[in-house]
Every structure is written in structure tokens, then in C-alpha cells.
């Protein structure tokens, strides 16, 4: 069954349309990255999924269900904002949150989450005593306390250091291995490229494109080939040539274009090439290509 299906979703705030006719779905067990600049509509879409905001148009179903009283049992949500339960301890926060779902006596699962997220030694601390990184871990533990099947992460690594970011992404991978379906938003495109099976690029409330991450990169980006020759040559004519300066040649070719094809077309002897460098396109390039053509 489809973990999440969004059809023709729109959300208006007065005359402003924050989300415009967006449709996409999630495949079981995948990590899907919803990408876009600030104000693109990412958080609005997530707010609609968790029934915090009512859509102006369209439908949302979670594992085939659209009743919020049912879907909330299936969804774990990690917001951008840090937790503020300052007067409760870490362990108390998790037990209180579990009670919202009618869960009592789930100490074993809470212990598992505390240990998994390196919060066990902090379980008796009041939340106000925690660092920002520890509060972020607690948000994730809260989202998982009722054992949801769909996890929504809205900028989960915003404002955390590089080491903690790597640890949190590793935890996300572990959740995927355990069968969790994950929707996340992030500004870290290099990490999204490594982590996400598929991505959707949102701009001005419109979903410009979706697809498998590596497939989109191959479709939307170019490969840069830099040749350094042993000596300068006469002006070269080639449609992919972007720069010829001294003994350096820079070509921009489609990602599927083979180096051997270029060398054959240039008809250069191999001993004429002193150095060779290839830069493949990445998700950042694809992202900018989509936004530039929007």
C-alpha cells in the first residue's frame, strides 16, 4: 500500500497560493527528499500531511487512509523548531508523548530510542539543560515513540554541527533499513544526493520535477571535461568546447557522453594530452538548472 499519496494539493492564504496543484507519492521504504528554496512551500505541504493546516484543494492519503484520527497513528513528525518542554525530563517527555497515542507501559521501546539516539545518559535531565543537538535528538525520539510507519523530517539538521548532522543522517538510514518510509526537507543538497532515493524540487509552490536522484542528475546536468595539452594548438572547433586558453581546453557535454567519443572527435594523439580532469554533475547543478528554467 502506498505510504503517502498527494493529489492536486493546493493551499491558499488569502490571495497568496503557497502550494499550487502538487501531486506526488512515496514508495514503501524509500527516502524522498522534498527540496526547494525558502518559501517554496515545503513546510506547508508537511503541515497539510499532519493535518495542522487544511488544504484549499486536493487530497492526501496515508496508507490508503485520509481520516486524520487514523493517519496520525501512522505518522511521526520532526519539526524545524526545537522542543520547549523545559520543566520535564527527557524520559518524562517521551512517556507523556506516548500517552497521547494511548500507549502505556512502553518503557522498553522508550529505552531503545534513548539508547539509539545517545540520550540514555541524559534521560533524567530537564529539557532546558540540553544542548541544541540533544534537543534535536529528543524531537526524533518523540516522533518515533508510537512506532509510526511514515516519518516526516522538516529540516532535521538545521543549526546542528557537521558531526551531529552525520550521526542523524546515519540514524535515518538505519530507520530505512528497518522498513520506515521517510519524507524529508533539507537545504544540504550534497547530503540529500547521498541519502535520498528520489527527490522532488519545489519552487514558488509548484512541484517542478520529481524522479530518482541519480536519474535526475544524469538528465539535467552536464559533465565538464578539462584537457591540458602538452603544448598549445590551433583554434579547435567543437560544439561542446566552452573555453580554449593556452594549452587548456574545457568541454561541457551531456552526462551520458563518453570521453572516448570526445577524444575520437578531436582526433588528438594521446601523447598530446598532458592531464585530464572530469567533473560530474551533481544534485546542486540539477537543482539550479530546474530553478533557473522555472
mmCIF file of C-alpha atoms in Angstrom, residues 12-242:
data_model
loop_
_atom_site.group_PDB
_atom_site.id
_atom_site.type_symbol
_atom_site.label_atom_id
_atom_site.label_comp_id
_atom_site.label_asym_id
_atom_site.label_seq_id
_atom_site.Cartn_x
_atom_site.Cartn_y
_atom_site.Cartn_z
ATOM 1 C CA UNK A 12 -4.116 29.468 -0.308
ATOM 2 C CA UNK A 13 -3.529 32.127 2.326
ATOM 3 C CA UNK A 14 -5.862 34.869 1.180
ATOM 4 C CA UNK A 15 -4.737 35.788 -2.328
ATOM 5 C CA UNK A 16 -1.372 34.070 -1.903
ATOM 6 C CA UNK A 17 -1.081 30.483 -3.150
ATOM 7 C CA UNK A 18 1.606 28.773 -1.063
ATOM 8 C CA UNK A 19 1.145 25.363 -2.722
ATOM 9 C CA UNK A 20 -0.117 25.043 -6.277
ATOM 10 C CA UNK A 21 -1.623 21.781 -7.563
ATOM 11 C CA UNK A 22 1.087 19.479 -6.198
ATOM 12 C CA UNK A 23 0.900 15.721 -6.759
ATOM 13 C CA UNK A 24 3.387 13.022 -5.762
ATOM 14 C CA UNK A 25 3.526 9.781 -3.811
ATOM 15 C CA UNK A 26 6.039 7.843 -1.758
ATOM 16 C CA UNK A 27 7.129 4.291 -2.395
ATOM 17 C CA UNK A 28 7.358 1.871 0.566
ATOM 18 C CA UNK A 29 10.700 2.002 2.344
ATOM 19 C CA UNK A 30 12.171 4.892 0.377
ATOM 20 C CA UNK A 31 13.729 8.181 1.449
ATOM 21 C CA UNK A 32 12.145 11.016 -0.532
ATOM 22 C CA UNK A 33 13.677 14.498 -0.422
ATOM 23 C CA UNK A 34 11.391 17.485 -0.908
ATOM 24 C CA UNK A 35 13.775 20.245 -1.952
ATOM 25 C CA UNK A 36 13.340 23.928 -2.618
ATOM 26 C CA UNK A 37 14.448 27.398 -1.529
ATOM 27 C CA UNK A 38 12.959 29.148 1.491
ATOM 28 C CA UNK A 39 9.295 29.925 0.916
ATOM 29 C CA UNK A 40 8.873 27.234 -1.738
ATOM 30 C CA UNK A 41 6.025 25.550 0.168
ATOM 31 C CA UNK A 42 7.803 22.564 1.713
ATOM 32 C CA UNK A 43 6.689 23.168 5.294
ATOM 33 C CA UNK A 44 3.149 23.979 4.141
ATOM 34 C CA UNK A 45 2.917 20.587 2.421
ATOM 35 C CA UNK A 46 4.130 18.808 5.552
ATOM 36 C CA UNK A 47 1.679 20.823 7.664
ATOM 37 C CA UNK A 48 -1.130 19.613 5.395
ATOM 38 C CA UNK A 49 0.040 15.997 5.695
ATOM 39 C CA UNK A 50 -0.100 16.114 9.509
ATOM 40 C CA UNK A 51 -3.467 17.960 9.423
ATOM 41 C CA UNK A 52 -2.009 21.058 11.062
ATOM 42 C CA UNK A 53 -3.164 23.036 8.020
ATOM 43 C CA UNK A 54 -6.291 22.327 5.983
ATOM 44 C CA UNK A 55 -5.705 22.175 2.215
ATOM 45 C CA UNK A 56 -7.653 24.555 -0.007
ATOM 46 C CA UNK A 57 -7.938 21.809 -2.606
ATOM 47 C CA UNK A 58 -6.754 18.268 -3.262
ATOM 48 C CA UNK A 59 -6.403 15.086 -1.241
ATOM 49 C CA UNK A 60 -3.849 13.375 0.987
ATOM 50 C CA UNK A 61 -3.893 9.708 1.962
ATOM 51 C CA UNK A 62 -1.550 7.816 4.285
ATOM 52 C CA UNK A 63 -1.510 4.060 3.731
ATOM 53 C CA UNK A 64 -4.874 4.453 1.989
ATOM 54 C CA UNK A 65 -6.467 6.436 4.828
ATOM 55 C CA UNK A 66 -7.445 10.119 4.787
ATOM 56 C CA UNK A 67 -9.064 10.411 8.243
ATOM 57 C CA UNK A 68 -6.632 12.434 10.442
ATOM 58 C CA UNK A 69 -7.619 10.432 13.535
ATOM 59 C CA UNK A 70 -6.335 7.320 11.787
ATOM 60 C CA UNK A 71 -3.395 8.759 9.850
ATOM 61 C CA UNK A 72 -1.805 10.419 12.891
ATOM 62 C CA UNK A 73 -1.135 6.939 14.299
ATOM 63 C CA UNK A 74 0.951 6.152 11.216
ATOM 64 C CA UNK A 75 2.960 9.397 11.055
ATOM 65 C CA UNK A 76 5.985 10.536 13.029
ATOM 66 C CA UNK A 77 6.847 14.209 12.598
ATOM 67 C CA UNK A 78 10.054 16.091 13.410
ATOM 68 C CA UNK A 79 9.540 19.875 13.076
ATOM 69 C CA UNK A 80 12.150 22.559 12.455
ATOM 70 C CA UNK A 81 11.510 24.223 15.816
ATOM 71 C CA UNK A 82 13.372 22.888 18.828
ATOM 72 C CA UNK A 83 11.482 21.336 21.725
ATOM 73 C CA UNK A 84 10.465 23.577 24.651
ATOM 74 C CA UNK A 85 9.294 21.206 27.427
ATOM 75 C CA UNK A 86 11.784 22.822 29.793
ATOM 76 C CA UNK A 87 10.405 21.568 33.113
ATOM 77 C CA UNK A 88 10.096 17.891 32.170
ATOM 78 C CA UNK A 89 12.927 15.408 31.953
ATOM 79 C CA UNK A 90 13.845 13.747 28.679
ATOM 80 C CA UNK A 91 12.281 10.451 29.766
ATOM 81 C CA UNK A 92 9.112 12.154 31.016
ATOM 82 C CA UNK A 93 8.633 13.909 27.671
ATOM 83 C CA UNK A 94 8.666 10.581 25.837
ATOM 84 C CA UNK A 95 6.211 8.919 28.237
ATOM 85 C CA UNK A 96 3.856 11.919 28.023
ATOM 86 C CA UNK A 97 4.013 11.883 24.225
ATOM 87 C CA UNK A 98 3.349 8.135 24.167
ATOM 88 C CA UNK A 99 0.233 8.695 26.274
ATOM 89 C CA UNK A 100 -1.208 10.936 23.535
ATOM 90 C CA UNK A 101 -1.442 7.781 21.439
ATOM 91 C CA UNK A 102 -2.924 5.715 24.250
ATOM 92 C CA UNK A 103 0.371 3.949 24.860
ATOM 93 C CA UNK A 104 1.161 2.969 28.431
ATOM 94 C CA UNK A 105 3.859 0.638 29.659
ATOM 95 C CA UNK A 106 6.106 1.195 26.631
ATOM 96 C CA UNK A 107 9.269 1.645 28.698
ATOM 97 C CA UNK A 108 11.211 -0.931 26.672
ATOM 98 C CA UNK A 109 10.671 0.961 23.412
ATOM 99 C CA UNK A 110 11.491 4.287 25.058
ATOM 100 C CA UNK A 111 14.690 2.784 26.463
ATOM 101 C CA UNK A 112 15.558 1.556 22.954
ATOM 102 C CA UNK A 113 15.070 5.058 21.484
ATOM 103 C CA UNK A 114 17.045 6.740 24.249
ATOM 104 C CA UNK A 115 19.981 4.406 23.691
ATOM 105 C CA UNK A 116 19.723 4.509 19.894
ATOM 106 C CA UNK A 117 19.839 8.310 19.889
ATOM 107 C CA UNK A 118 22.537 8.587 22.585
ATOM 108 C CA UNK A 119 20.099 10.127 25.064
ATOM 109 C CA UNK A 120 20.252 7.394 27.696
ATOM 110 C CA UNK A 121 22.769 9.191 29.901
ATOM 111 C CA UNK A 122 20.670 12.357 29.656
ATOM 112 C CA UNK A 123 17.286 10.779 30.383
ATOM 113 C CA UNK A 124 16.939 12.345 33.835
ATOM 114 C CA UNK A 125 17.965 15.829 32.694
ATOM 115 C CA UNK A 126 15.382 18.556 32.246
ATOM 116 C CA UNK A 127 14.954 19.513 28.602
ATOM 117 C CA UNK A 128 16.101 23.074 29.288
ATOM 118 C CA UNK A 129 19.501 21.633 30.279
ATOM 119 C CA UNK A 130 20.054 20.021 26.880
ATOM 120 C CA UNK A 131 22.184 21.387 24.061
ATOM 121 C CA UNK A 132 20.547 22.189 20.735
ATOM 122 C CA UNK A 133 21.834 18.932 19.269
ATOM 123 C CA UNK A 134 20.403 16.871 22.133
ATOM 124 C CA UNK A 135 17.051 18.630 21.775
ATOM 125 C CA UNK A 136 17.096 17.688 18.087
ATOM 126 C CA UNK A 137 17.657 14.039 19.036
ATOM 127 C CA UNK A 138 14.767 14.247 21.503
ATOM 128 C CA UNK A 139 12.484 15.540 18.746
ATOM 129 C CA UNK A 140 13.311 12.456 16.688
ATOM 130 C CA UNK A 141 12.708 10.153 19.661
ATOM 131 C CA UNK A 142 9.313 11.820 20.226
ATOM 132 C CA UNK A 143 8.403 11.271 16.588
ATOM 133 C CA UNK A 144 9.183 7.556 16.864
ATOM 134 C CA UNK A 145 7.713 6.779 20.277
ATOM 135 C CA UNK A 146 4.442 5.403 18.825
ATOM 136 C CA UNK A 147 6.230 3.280 16.168
ATOM 137 C CA UNK A 148 4.957 5.090 13.050
ATOM 138 C CA UNK A 149 5.439 3.706 9.548
ATOM 139 C CA UNK A 150 5.936 7.106 7.890
ATOM 140 C CA UNK A 151 8.495 9.610 9.202
ATOM 141 C CA UNK A 152 8.383 13.297 8.204
ATOM 142 C CA UNK A 153 11.548 15.312 8.825
ATOM 143 C CA UNK A 154 11.333 19.073 8.264
ATOM 144 C CA UNK A 155 14.920 20.387 8.137
ATOM 145 C CA UNK A 156 16.022 17.923 10.842
ATOM 146 C CA UNK A 157 19.665 19.040 10.792
ATOM 147 C CA UNK A 158 19.098 22.809 10.721
ATOM 148 C CA UNK A 159 21.514 24.545 13.066
ATOM 149 C CA UNK A 160 23.471 21.455 14.115
ATOM 150 C CA UNK A 161 27.193 20.857 13.648
ATOM 151 C CA UNK A 162 28.720 18.638 10.979
ATOM 152 C CA UNK A 163 29.365 15.693 13.321
ATOM 153 C CA UNK A 164 25.813 15.591 14.660
ATOM 154 C CA UNK A 165 24.421 16.016 11.154
ATOM 155 C CA UNK A 166 26.314 12.920 10.033
ATOM 156 C CA UNK A 167 25.043 10.966 13.062
ATOM 157 C CA UNK A 168 21.432 11.969 12.426
ATOM 158 C CA UNK A 169 21.626 11.001 8.756
ATOM 159 C CA UNK A 170 23.101 7.650 9.762
ATOM 160 C CA UNK A 171 20.132 7.161 12.081
ATOM 161 C CA UNK A 172 17.776 7.976 9.190
ATOM 162 C CA UNK A 173 19.474 5.285 7.097
ATOM 163 C CA UNK A 174 19.032 2.820 9.953
ATOM 164 C CA UNK A 175 15.311 3.647 10.105
ATOM 165 C CA UNK A 176 15.030 2.992 6.378
ATOM 166 C CA UNK A 177 16.735 -0.387 6.787
ATOM 167 C CA UNK A 178 14.082 -1.244 9.378
ATOM 168 C CA UNK A 179 11.341 -0.561 6.807
ATOM 169 C CA UNK A 180 10.486 3.064 7.563
ATOM 170 C CA UNK A 181 9.308 5.302 4.715
ATOM 171 C CA UNK A 182 10.787 8.786 5.073
ATOM 172 C CA UNK A 183 9.949 12.208 3.664
ATOM 173 C CA UNK A 184 12.468 14.921 4.459
ATOM 174 C CA UNK A 185 13.233 18.511 3.596
ATOM 175 C CA UNK A 186 16.791 19.827 3.724
ATOM 176 C CA UNK A 187 18.984 22.619 2.397
ATOM 177 C CA UNK A 188 22.031 20.352 2.341
ATOM 178 C CA UNK A 189 21.865 19.160 -1.265
ATOM 179 C CA UNK A 190 25.142 17.237 -1.138
ATOM 180 C CA UNK A 191 23.752 15.134 1.698
ATOM 181 C CA UNK A 192 20.356 14.784 0.015
ATOM 182 C CA UNK A 193 22.132 13.410 -3.056
ATOM 183 C CA UNK A 194 23.749 10.658 -0.973
ATOM 184 C CA UNK A 195 20.702 9.925 1.175
ATOM 185 C CA UNK A 196 17.560 10.227 -0.967
ATOM 186 C CA UNK A 197 16.307 7.545 -3.321
ATOM 187 C CA UNK A 198 14.078 10.105 -5.041
ATOM 188 C CA UNK A 199 13.666 13.861 -4.850
ATOM 189 C CA UNK A 200 11.095 16.468 -5.797
ATOM 190 C CA UNK A 201 12.080 20.073 -6.495
ATOM 191 C CA UNK A 202 9.570 22.685 -5.372
ATOM 192 C CA UNK A 203 9.628 26.349 -6.424
ATOM 193 C CA UNK A 204 7.012 29.021 -5.723
ATOM 194 C CA UNK A 205 4.600 26.309 -4.563
ATOM 195 C CA UNK A 206 4.877 24.322 -7.800
ATOM 196 C CA UNK A 207 6.484 20.886 -7.957
ATOM 197 C CA UNK A 208 8.799 21.416 -10.928
ATOM 198 C CA UNK A 209 10.112 17.861 -11.209
ATOM 199 C CA UNK A 210 10.370 14.543 -9.379
ATOM 200 C CA UNK A 211 12.438 11.474 -10.051
ATOM 201 C CA UNK A 212 15.150 9.114 -8.900
ATOM 202 C CA UNK A 213 18.029 11.214 -7.637
ATOM 203 C CA UNK A 214 20.739 9.845 -9.894
ATOM 204 C CA UNK A 215 18.372 9.778 -12.864
ATOM 205 C CA UNK A 216 17.561 13.473 -12.468
ATOM 206 C CA UNK A 217 21.238 14.329 -12.147
ATOM 207 C CA UNK A 218 22.003 12.458 -15.348
ATOM 208 C CA UNK A 219 19.052 14.035 -17.160
ATOM 209 C CA UNK A 220 19.541 17.636 -16.026
ATOM 210 C CA UNK A 221 23.283 18.142 -15.676
ATOM 211 C CA UNK A 222 26.413 18.152 -17.788
ATOM 212 C CA UNK A 223 29.859 16.643 -17.461
ATOM 213 C CA UNK A 224 32.798 19.063 -17.538
ATOM 214 C CA UNK A 225 35.930 17.690 -19.199
ATOM 215 C CA UNK A 226 39.171 19.636 -18.826
ATOM 216 C CA UNK A 227 42.077 18.665 -21.076
ATOM 217 C CA UNK A 228 45.559 20.046 -20.502
ATOM 218 C CA UNK A 229 47.664 19.596 -23.623
ATOM 219 C CA UNK A 230 51.425 19.223 -23.762
ATOM 220 C CA UNK A 231 51.514 22.317 -25.963
ATOM 221 C CA UNK A 232 49.173 24.931 -27.383
ATOM 222 C CA UNK A 233 47.255 24.031 -30.541
ATOM 223 C CA UNK A 234 45.401 25.976 -33.190
ATOM 224 C CA UNK A 235 41.817 27.031 -32.545
ATOM 225 C CA UNK A 236 39.668 23.928 -32.093
ATOM 226 C CA UNK A 237 36.134 23.806 -33.430
ATOM 227 C CA UNK A 238 33.814 21.580 -31.417
ATOM 228 C CA UNK A 239 30.199 22.224 -30.335
ATOM 229 C CA UNK A 240 30.957 21.234 -26.728
ATOM 230 C CA UNK A 241 34.031 23.478 -26.367
ATOM 231 C CA UNK A 242 33.426 26.177 -23.762
#
